[in-house]
Coordinates of C-alpha atoms in Angstrom, one line a residue:
X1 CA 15.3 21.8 -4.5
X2 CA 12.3 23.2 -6.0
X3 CA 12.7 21.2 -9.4
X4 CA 13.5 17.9 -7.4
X5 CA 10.1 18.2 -5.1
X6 CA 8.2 18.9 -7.9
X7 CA 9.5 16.0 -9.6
X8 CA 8.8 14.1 -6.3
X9 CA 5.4 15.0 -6.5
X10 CA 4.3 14.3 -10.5
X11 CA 6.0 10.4 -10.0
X12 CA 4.6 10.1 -6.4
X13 CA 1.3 12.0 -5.4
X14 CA -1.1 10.8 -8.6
X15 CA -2.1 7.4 -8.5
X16 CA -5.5 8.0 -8.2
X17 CA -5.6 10.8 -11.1
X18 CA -3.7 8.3 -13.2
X19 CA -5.7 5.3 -12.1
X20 CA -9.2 7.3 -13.7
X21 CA -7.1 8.2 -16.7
X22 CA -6.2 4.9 -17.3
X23 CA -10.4 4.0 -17.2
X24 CA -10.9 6.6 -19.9
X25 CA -8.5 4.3 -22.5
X26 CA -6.6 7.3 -23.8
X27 CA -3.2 5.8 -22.6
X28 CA -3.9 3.1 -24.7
X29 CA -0.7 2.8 -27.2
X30 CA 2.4 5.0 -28.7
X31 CA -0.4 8.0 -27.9
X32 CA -1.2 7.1 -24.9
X33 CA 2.5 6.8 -24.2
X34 CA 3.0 10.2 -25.1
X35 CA 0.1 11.9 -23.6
X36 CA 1.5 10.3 -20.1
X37 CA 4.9 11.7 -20.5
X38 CA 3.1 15.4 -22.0
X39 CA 1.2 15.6 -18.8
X40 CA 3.8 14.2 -16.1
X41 CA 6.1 17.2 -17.3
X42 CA 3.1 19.2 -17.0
X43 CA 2.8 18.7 -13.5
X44 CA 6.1 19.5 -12.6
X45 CA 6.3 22.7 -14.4
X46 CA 3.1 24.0 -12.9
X47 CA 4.1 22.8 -9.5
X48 CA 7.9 24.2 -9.8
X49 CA 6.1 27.6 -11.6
X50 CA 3.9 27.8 -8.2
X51 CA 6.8 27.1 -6.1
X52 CA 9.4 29.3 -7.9
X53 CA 7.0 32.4 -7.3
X54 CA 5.5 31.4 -3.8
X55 CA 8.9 30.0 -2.0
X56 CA 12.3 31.7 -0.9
X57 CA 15.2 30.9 1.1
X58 CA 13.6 31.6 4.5
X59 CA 10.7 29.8 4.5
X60 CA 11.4 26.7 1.6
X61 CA 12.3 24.3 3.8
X62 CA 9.0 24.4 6.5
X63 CA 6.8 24.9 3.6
X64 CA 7.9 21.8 1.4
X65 CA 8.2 19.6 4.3
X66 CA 4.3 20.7 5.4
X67 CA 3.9 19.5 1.8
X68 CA 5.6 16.9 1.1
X69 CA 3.5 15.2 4.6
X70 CA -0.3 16.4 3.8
X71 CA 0.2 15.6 -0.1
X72 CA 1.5 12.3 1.8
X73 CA -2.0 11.8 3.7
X74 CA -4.2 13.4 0.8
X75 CA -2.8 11.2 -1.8
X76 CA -3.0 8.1 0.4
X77 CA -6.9 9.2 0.6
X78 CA -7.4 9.7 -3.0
X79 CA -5.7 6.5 -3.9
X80 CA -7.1 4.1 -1.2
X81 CA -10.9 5.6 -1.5
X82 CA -10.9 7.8 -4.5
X83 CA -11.3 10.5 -2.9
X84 CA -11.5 14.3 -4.7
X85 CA -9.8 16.9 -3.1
X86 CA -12.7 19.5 -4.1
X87 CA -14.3 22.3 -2.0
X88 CA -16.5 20.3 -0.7
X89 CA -14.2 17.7 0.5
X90 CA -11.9 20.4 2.0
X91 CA -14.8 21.8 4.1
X92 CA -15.4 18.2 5.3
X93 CA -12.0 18.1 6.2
X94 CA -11.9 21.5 8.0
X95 CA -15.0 20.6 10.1
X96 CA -14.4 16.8 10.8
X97 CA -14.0 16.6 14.6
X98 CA -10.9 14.2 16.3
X99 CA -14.0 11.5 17.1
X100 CA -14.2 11.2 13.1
X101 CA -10.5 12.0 12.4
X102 CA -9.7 9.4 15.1
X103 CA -11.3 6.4 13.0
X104 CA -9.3 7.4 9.7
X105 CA -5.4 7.5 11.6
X106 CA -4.9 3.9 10.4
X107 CA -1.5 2.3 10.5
X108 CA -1.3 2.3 6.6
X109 CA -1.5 5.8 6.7
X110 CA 0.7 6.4 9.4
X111 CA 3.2 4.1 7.6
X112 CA 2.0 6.3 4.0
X113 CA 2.7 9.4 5.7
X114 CA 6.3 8.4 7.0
X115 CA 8.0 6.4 4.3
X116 CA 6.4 9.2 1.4
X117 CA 6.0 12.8 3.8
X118 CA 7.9 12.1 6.6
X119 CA 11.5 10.9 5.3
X120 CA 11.6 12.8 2.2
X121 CA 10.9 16.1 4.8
X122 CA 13.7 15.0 6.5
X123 CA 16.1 14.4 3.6
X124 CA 15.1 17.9 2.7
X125 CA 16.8 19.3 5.2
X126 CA 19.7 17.6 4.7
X127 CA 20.2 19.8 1.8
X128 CA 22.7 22.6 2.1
X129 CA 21.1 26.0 0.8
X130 CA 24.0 28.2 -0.8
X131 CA 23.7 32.1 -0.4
X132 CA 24.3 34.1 -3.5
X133 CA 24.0 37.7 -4.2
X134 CA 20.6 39.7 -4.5
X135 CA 21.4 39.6 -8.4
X136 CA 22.8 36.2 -9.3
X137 CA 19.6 35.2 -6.9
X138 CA 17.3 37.1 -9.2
X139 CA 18.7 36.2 -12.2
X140 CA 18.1 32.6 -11.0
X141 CA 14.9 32.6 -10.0
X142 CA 13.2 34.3 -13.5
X143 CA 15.6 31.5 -15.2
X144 CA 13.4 29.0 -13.3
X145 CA 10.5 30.3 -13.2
X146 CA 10.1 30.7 -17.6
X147 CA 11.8 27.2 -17.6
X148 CA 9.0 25.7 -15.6
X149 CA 6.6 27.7 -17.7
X150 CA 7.9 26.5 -21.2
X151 CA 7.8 23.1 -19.9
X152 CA 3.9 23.2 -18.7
X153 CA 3.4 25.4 -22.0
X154 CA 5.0 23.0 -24.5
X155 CA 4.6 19.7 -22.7
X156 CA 0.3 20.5 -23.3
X157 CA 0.9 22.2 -26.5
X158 CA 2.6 18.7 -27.5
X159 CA -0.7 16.5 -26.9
X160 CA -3.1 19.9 -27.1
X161 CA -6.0 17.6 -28.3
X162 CA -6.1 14.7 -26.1
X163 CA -5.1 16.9 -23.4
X164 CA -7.9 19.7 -23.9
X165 CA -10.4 16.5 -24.4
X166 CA -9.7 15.1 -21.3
X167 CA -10.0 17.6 -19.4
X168 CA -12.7 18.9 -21.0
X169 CA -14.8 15.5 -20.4
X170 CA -13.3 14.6 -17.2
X171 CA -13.4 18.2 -15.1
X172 CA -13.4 17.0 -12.0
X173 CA -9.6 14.8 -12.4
X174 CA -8.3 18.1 -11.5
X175 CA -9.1 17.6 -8.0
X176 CA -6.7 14.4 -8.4
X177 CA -3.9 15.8 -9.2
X178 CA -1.5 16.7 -6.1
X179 CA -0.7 18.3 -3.8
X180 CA -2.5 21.2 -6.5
X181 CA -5.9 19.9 -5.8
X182 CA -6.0 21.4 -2.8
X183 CA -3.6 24.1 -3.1
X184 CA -6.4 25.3 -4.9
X185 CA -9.4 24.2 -3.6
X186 CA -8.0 25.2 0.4
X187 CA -7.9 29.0 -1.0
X188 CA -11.5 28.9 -2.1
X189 CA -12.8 27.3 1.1
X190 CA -10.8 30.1 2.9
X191 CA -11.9 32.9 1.0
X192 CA -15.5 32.1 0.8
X193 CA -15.6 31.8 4.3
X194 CA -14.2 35.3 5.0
X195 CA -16.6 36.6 2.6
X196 CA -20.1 34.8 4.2
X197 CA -21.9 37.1 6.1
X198 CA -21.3 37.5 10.0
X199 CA -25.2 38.9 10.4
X200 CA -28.9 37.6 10.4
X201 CA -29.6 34.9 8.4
X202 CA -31.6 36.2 4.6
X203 CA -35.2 35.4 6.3
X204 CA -37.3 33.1 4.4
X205 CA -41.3 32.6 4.7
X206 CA -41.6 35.6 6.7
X207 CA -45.4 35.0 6.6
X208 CA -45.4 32.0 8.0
X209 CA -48.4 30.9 10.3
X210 CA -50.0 27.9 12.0
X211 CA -53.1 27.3 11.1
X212 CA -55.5 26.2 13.7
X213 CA -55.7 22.2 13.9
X214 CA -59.4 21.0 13.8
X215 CA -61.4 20.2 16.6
X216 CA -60.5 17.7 19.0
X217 CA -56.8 17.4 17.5
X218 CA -54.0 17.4 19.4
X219 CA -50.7 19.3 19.4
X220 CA -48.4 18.2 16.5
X221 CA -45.0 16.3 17.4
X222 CA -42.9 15.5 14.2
X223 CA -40.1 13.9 14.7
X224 CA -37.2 14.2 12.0
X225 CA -34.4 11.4 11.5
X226 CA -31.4 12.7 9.5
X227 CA -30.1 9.1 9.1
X228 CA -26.1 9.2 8.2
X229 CA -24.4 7.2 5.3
X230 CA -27.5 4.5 4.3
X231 CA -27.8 4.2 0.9
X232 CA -31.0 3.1 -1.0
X233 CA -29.6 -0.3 -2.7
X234 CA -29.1 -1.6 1.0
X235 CA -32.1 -0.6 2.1
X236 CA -33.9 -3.9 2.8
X237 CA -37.5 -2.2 2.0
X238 CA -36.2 -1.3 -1.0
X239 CA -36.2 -5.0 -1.9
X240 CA -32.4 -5.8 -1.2
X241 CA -31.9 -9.0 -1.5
X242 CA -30.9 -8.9 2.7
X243 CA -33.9 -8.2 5.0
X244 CA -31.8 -5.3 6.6
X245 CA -35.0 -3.5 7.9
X246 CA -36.9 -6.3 9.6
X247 CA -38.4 -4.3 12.6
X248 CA -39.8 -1.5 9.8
X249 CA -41.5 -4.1 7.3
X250 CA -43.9 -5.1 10.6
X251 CA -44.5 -1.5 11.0
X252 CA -47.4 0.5 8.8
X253 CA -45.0 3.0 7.5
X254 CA -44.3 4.8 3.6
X255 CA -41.2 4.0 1.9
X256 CA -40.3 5.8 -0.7
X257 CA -38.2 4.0 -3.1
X258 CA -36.6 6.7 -5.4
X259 CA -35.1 9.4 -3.4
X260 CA -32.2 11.6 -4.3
X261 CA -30.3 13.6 -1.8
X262 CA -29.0 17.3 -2.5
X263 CA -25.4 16.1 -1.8
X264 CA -22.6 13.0 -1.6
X265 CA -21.9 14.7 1.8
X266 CA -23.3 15.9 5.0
X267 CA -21.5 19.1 4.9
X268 CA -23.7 20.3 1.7
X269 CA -27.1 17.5 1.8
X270 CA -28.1 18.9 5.3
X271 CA -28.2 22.4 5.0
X272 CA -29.8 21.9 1.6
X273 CA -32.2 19.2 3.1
X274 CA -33.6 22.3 5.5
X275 CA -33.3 24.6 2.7
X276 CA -36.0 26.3 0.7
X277 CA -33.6 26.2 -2.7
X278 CA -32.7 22.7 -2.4
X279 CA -30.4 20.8 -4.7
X280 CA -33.1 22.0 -7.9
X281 CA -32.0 25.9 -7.4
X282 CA -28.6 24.9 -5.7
X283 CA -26.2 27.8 -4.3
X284 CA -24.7 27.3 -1.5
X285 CA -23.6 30.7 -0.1
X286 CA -27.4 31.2 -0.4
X287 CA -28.1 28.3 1.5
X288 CA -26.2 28.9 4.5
X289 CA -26.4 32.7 4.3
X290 CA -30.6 31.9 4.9
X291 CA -32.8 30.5 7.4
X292 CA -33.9 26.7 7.6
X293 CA -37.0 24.9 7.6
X294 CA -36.8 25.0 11.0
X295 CA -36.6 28.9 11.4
X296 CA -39.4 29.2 9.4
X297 CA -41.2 26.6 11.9
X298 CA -40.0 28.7 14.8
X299 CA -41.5 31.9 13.2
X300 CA -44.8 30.1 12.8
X301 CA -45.1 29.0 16.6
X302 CA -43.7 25.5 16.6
X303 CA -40.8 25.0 19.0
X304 CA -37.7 23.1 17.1
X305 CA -35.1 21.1 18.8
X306 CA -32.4 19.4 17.4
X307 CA -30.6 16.6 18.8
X308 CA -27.5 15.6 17.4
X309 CA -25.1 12.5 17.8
X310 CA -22.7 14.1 15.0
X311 CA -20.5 16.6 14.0
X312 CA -23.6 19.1 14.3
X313 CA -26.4 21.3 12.6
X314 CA -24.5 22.7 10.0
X315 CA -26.2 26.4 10.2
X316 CA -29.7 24.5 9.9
X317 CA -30.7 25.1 13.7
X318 CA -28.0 28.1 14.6
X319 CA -29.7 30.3 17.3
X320 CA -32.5 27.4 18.0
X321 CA -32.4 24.4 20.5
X322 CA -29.3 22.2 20.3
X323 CA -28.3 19.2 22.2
X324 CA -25.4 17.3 21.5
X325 CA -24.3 13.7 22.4
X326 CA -20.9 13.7 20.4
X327 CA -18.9 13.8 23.9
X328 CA -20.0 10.3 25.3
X329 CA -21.8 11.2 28.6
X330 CA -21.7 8.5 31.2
X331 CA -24.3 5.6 29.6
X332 CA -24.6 1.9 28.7
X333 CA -25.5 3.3 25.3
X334 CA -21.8 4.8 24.8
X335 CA -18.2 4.1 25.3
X336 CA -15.2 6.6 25.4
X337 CA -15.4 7.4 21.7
X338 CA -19.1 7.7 20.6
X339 CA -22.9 6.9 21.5
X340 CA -25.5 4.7 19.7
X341 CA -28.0 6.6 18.7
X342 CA -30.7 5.9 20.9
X343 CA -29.1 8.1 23.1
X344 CA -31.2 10.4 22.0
X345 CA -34.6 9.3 22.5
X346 CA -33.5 9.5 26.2
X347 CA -35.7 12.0 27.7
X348 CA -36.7 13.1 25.1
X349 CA -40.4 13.0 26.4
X350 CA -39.5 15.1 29.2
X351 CA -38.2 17.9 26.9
X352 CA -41.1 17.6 24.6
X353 CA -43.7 17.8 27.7
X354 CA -41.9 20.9 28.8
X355 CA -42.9 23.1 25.4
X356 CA -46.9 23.0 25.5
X357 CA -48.2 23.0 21.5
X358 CA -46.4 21.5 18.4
X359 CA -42.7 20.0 18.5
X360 CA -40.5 19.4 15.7
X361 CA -37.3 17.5 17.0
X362 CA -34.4 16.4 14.4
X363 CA -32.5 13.8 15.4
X364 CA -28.9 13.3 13.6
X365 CA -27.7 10.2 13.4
X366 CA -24.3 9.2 14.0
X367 CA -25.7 6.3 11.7
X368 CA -23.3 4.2 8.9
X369 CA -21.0 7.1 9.3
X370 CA -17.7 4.7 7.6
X371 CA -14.7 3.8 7.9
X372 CA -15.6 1.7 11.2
X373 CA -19.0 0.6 10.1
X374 CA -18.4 -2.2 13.1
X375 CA -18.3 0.2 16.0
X376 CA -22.0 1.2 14.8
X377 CA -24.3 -1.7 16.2
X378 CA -23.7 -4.0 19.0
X379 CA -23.5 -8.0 19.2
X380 CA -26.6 -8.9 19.0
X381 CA -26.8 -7.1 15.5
X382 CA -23.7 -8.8 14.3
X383 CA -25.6 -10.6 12.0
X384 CA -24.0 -10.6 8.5
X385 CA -20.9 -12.6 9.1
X386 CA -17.8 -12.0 8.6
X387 CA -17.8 -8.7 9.2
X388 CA -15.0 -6.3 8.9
X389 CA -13.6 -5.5 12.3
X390 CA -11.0 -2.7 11.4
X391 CA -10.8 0.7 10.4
X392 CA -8.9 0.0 7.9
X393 CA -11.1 -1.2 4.4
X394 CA -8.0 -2.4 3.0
X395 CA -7.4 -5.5 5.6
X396 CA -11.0 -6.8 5.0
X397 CA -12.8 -8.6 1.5
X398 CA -15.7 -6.6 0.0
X399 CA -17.8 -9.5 1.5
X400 CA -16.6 -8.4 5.0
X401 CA -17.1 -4.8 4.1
X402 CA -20.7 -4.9 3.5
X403 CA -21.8 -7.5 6.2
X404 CA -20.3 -4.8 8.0
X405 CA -22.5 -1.8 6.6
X406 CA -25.5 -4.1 6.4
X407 CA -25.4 -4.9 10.3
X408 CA -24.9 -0.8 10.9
X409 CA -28.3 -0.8 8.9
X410 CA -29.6 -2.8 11.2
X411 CA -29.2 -0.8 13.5
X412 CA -31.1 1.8 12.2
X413 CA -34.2 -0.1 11.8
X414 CA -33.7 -0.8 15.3
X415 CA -33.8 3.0 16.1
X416 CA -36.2 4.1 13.7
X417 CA -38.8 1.2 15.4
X418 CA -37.8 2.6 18.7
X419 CA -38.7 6.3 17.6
X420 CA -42.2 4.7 16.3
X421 CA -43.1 3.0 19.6
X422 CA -42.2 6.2 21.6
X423 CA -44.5 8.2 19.4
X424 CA -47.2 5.5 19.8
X425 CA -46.9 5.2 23.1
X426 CA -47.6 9.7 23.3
X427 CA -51.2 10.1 24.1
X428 CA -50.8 14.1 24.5
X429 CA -49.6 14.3 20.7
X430 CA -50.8 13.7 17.4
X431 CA -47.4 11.8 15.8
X432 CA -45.5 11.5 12.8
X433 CA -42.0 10.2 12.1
X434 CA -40.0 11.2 8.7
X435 CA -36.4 9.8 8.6
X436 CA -34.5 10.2 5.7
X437 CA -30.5 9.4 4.8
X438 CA -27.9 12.6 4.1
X439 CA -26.3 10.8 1.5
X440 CA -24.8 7.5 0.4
X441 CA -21.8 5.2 0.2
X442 CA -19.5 3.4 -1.5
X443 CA -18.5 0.0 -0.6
X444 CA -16.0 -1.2 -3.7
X445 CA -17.9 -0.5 -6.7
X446 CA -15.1 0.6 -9.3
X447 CA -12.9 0.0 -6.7
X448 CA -14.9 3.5 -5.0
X449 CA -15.3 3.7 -1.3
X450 CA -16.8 5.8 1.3
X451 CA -18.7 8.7 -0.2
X452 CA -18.1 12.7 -1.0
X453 CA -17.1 12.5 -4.8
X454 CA -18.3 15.5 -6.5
X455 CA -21.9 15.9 -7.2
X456 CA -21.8 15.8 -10.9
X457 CA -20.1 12.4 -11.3
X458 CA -21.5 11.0 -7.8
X459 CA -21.7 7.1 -8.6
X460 CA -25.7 6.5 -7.8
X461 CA -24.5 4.7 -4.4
X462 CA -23.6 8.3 -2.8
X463 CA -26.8 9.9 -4.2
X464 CA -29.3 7.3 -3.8
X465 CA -30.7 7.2 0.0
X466 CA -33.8 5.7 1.5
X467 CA -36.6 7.4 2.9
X468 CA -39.5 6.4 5.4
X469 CA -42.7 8.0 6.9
X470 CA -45.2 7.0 9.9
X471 CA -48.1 8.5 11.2
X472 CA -50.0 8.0 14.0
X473 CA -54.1 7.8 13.4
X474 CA -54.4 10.9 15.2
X475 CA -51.8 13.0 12.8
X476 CA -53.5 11.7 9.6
X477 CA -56.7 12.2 10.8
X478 CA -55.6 15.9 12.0
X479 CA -53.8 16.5 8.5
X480 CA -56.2 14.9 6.3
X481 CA -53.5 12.4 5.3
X482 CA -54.6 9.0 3.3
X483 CA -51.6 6.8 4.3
X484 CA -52.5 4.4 1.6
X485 CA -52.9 7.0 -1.6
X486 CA -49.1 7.8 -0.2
X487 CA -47.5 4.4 -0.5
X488 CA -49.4 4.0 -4.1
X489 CA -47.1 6.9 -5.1
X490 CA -44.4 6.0 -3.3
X491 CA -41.7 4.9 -6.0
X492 CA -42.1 7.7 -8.0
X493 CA -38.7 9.9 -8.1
X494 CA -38.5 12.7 -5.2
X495 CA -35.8 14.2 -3.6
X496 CA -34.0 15.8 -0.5
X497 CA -36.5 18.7 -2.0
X498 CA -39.5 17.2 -1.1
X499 CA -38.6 17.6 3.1
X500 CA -39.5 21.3 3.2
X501 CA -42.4 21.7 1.8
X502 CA -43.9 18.2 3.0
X503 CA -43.0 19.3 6.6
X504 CA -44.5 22.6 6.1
X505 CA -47.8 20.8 4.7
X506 CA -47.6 18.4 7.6
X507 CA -47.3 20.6 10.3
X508 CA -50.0 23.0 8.9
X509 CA -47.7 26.4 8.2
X510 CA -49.2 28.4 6.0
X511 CA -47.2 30.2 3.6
X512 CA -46.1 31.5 0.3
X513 CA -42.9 30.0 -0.1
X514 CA -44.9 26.6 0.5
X515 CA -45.0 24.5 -3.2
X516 CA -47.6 22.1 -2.9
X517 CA -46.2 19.8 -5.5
X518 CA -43.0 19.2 -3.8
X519 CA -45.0 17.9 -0.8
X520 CA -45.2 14.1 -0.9
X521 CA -48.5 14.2 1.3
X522 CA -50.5 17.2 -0.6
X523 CA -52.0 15.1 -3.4
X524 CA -53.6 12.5 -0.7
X525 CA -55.0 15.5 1.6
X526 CA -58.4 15.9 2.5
X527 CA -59.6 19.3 3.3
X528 CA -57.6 20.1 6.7
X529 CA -59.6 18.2 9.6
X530 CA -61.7 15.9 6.8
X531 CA -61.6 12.2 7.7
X532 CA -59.1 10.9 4.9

């Protein structure tokens, strides 16, 4: 039974590891012909060798049938989106709420999961298990379990070179191969999380202050746009060849051009957004085990709210103000599965007026979060047509897929202009608006889609994200901000990096941790309270 699963698996769960073997040309000819055979009896003796030491009589039959169903669903991932079965996709996976869950239960994978998880499970227990003796069962199982190690040994030592080369070049195929992708990489998610610490966050800038605004300036409200899934090459101020921000380009704000985000997912670009380390001193388990940018703000004397139309803060505001609009209240804005994000800016005047001095407020998009780009914008922003109307990528053309994710663009632009003209409407605040994306997406490039591959091989169209600022008069006058030195310096390379310490030079917190070359504003500062 052991042998036959594993088989099941090596001829059944891999398309998408064999598909970016394929790419690499080394199954090109008699060698290539070989190498595929070498590493298809590889698989099944690792997976039988796993089995054969993890699985007995009692318990074989629930735990292959659990397998044979999620390898089922992950495979069906991997091969319809490329998708890596990493860490980091398994923590996605782990914190993906049913909202988000809800918009991936296609029919094709319901019909995946049946006909290749669901009916094999169920011819599995069809088998009759016969009981033998304590010592024939013994003798049995060692058999098995140095067969299925010769065969992994010598199937690799057979094609050693191109084997070891592969591997060696293409680290991250591992995560393709099922279901041992995340037989391995749901242990380390596990595990890590036992181990993080359950106390205080590390504290970080613990001699943060406010410095005094100059005369006649009003309290500072900065207002922060985590944008969701937007990628730079769509951006229409990045010169796409679509006008997708149309509302922005009337509006006197900074793009910035080149912009790198820390991760190809929200689970690790938004705490390292917030995060003093950032993506250029990346550890994660430092990251989340610290406090955010806007603990530090907090400490300094600048009430923090986050607002959130997603699956959350990720650590980056625990213990701070939290609002959530992830379950729809009762609003035009929202239906029985989600909001559109100006949701948000609902109130949010009356929240702000309620905490006298400066106010940083994140909002978190809900945004181009994919598959179902076309429940993101309403009608009237149906402009790219035809759009894809489904769920489902694979019932839609390319064409249909990004007239789809161009018209969620939209709107965005349509929030972001709406979050200007409430902060120029504020005449108790000195304003400023910084919005930028968590991460990317793919839309068919390579046959790639959505987003989430792992950081080192990240196609540019998960890393690459677009990034605005606006000021009001009264906040570049307060920081000493020339607007226009800004834009001339806006298409040189920056990154998710840059938030921290530009937020921390905006707002005025003084501090050692602050790096005045990572904030985009420092080199166009006059003296605090100088007329730029």
């Amino acid at each position: 039974m052991l042998l036959l699963v594993a088989i099941y698996f090596a001829l059944t769960a891999n398309g998408a590891f064999w598909a970016e073997v394929r790419q690499t040309g080394i199954l090109n000819g008699t060698r290539g012909i070989k190498l595929y055979i070498s590493i298809t009896l590889a698989l099944i003796g690792l997976h039988g060798l796993v089995f054969g030491l993890l699985l007995n009589r009692w318990i074989v039959k629930p735990a292959l049938s659990l397998l044979l169903v999620v390898t089922a669903a992950t495979a069906y991932f991997s091969s319809k989106y490329a998708v890596y079965m990493d860490p980091s996709m398994i923590r996605n996976a782990l914190r993906t709420d049913v909202a988000e869950a809800r918009e991936l239960m296609t029919a094709d994978l319901w019909l995946t999961v049946l006909m290749m998880g669901a009916l094999p499970a169920v011819a599995l227990w069809l088998i009759q298990i016969q009981r033998v003796s304590l010592k024939a069962a013994l003798v049995r199982r060692m058999v098995f379990v140095v067969a299925m190690l010769a065969i992994s040994a010598i199937s690799v030592m057979l094609t050693l070179t191109d084997v070891s080369s592969l591997m060696r070049n293409n680290k991250s195929l591992r995560y393709l191969i099922g279901p041992g992708n995340y037989l391995v990489s749901v242990p380390k998610v596990l595990t890590e999380q036992a181990k993080q610490p359950r106390g205080p966050k590390t504290i970080v800038a613990k001699d943060a202050t406010l410095v005094d605004h100059p005369q006649g300036a009003k309290p500072h409200l900065l207002v922060i746009v985590v944008g969701e899934t937007v990628r730079a090459q769509n951006w229409g101020l990045n010169g796409y060849e679509r006008q997708t921000t149309p509302q922005l380009v009337k509006r006197d704000v900074i793009n910035f051009s080149d912009v790198t985000a820390c991760g190809s997912n929200t689970e690790v670009s938004v705490p390292c957004m917030f995060s003093l380390s950032g993506r250029r001193d990346y550890d994660r388990d430092r990251i989340v085990g610290s406090e955010s940018l806007l603990h530090v703000l907090e400490r300094a004397g600048i009430k923090t709210l986050w607002r959130d139309n997603q699956t959350g803060c990720k650590g980056v505001c625990d213990g701070l103000a939290f609002e959530s609009y992830r379950t729809p209240p009762v609003d035009p804005l929202c239906d029985n599965q989600a909001c559109r994000d100006a949701v948000m800016l609902k109130g949010l005047h009356d929240t702000i007026d309620d905490n006298p001095g400066d106010v940083v407020v994140v909002l978190h998009q809900l945004g181009n979060h994919g598959p179902a780009y076309f429940k993101r914008y309403p009608e009237e922003l149906r402009r790219f047509r035809p759009d894809c109307r489904s769920s489902d990528l694979g019932q839609c053309s390319r064409e249909e897929i990004v007239n789809a994710y161009d018209n969620a663009i939209l709107e965005t632009d349509d929030f972001l202009a709406k979050t200007i003209s409430m902060l120029e409407q504020d005449t108790s605040h000195d304003t400023a608006m910084i919005y930028v994306s968590d991460h990317g997406e793919s839309l068919g490039e390579s046959n790639v889609y959505l987003h989430g591959y792992p950081y080192a091989i990240a196609p540019q169209a998960q890393i690459k994200v677009p990034m605005v600022a606006w000021l009001s008069e009264g906040m570049k006058t307060s920081a000493g901000v020339d607007t226009g030195c800004v834009s001339k310096r806006s298409n040189q390379p920056i990154s998710h990096d840059n938030l921290f310490h530009s937020v921390l030079g905006l707002m005025q917190v003084s501090t050692s941790a602050y790096e005045p070359s990572l904030d985009l504003f420092s080199r166009c500062q006059a003296p605090s309270g100088a007329q730029p």
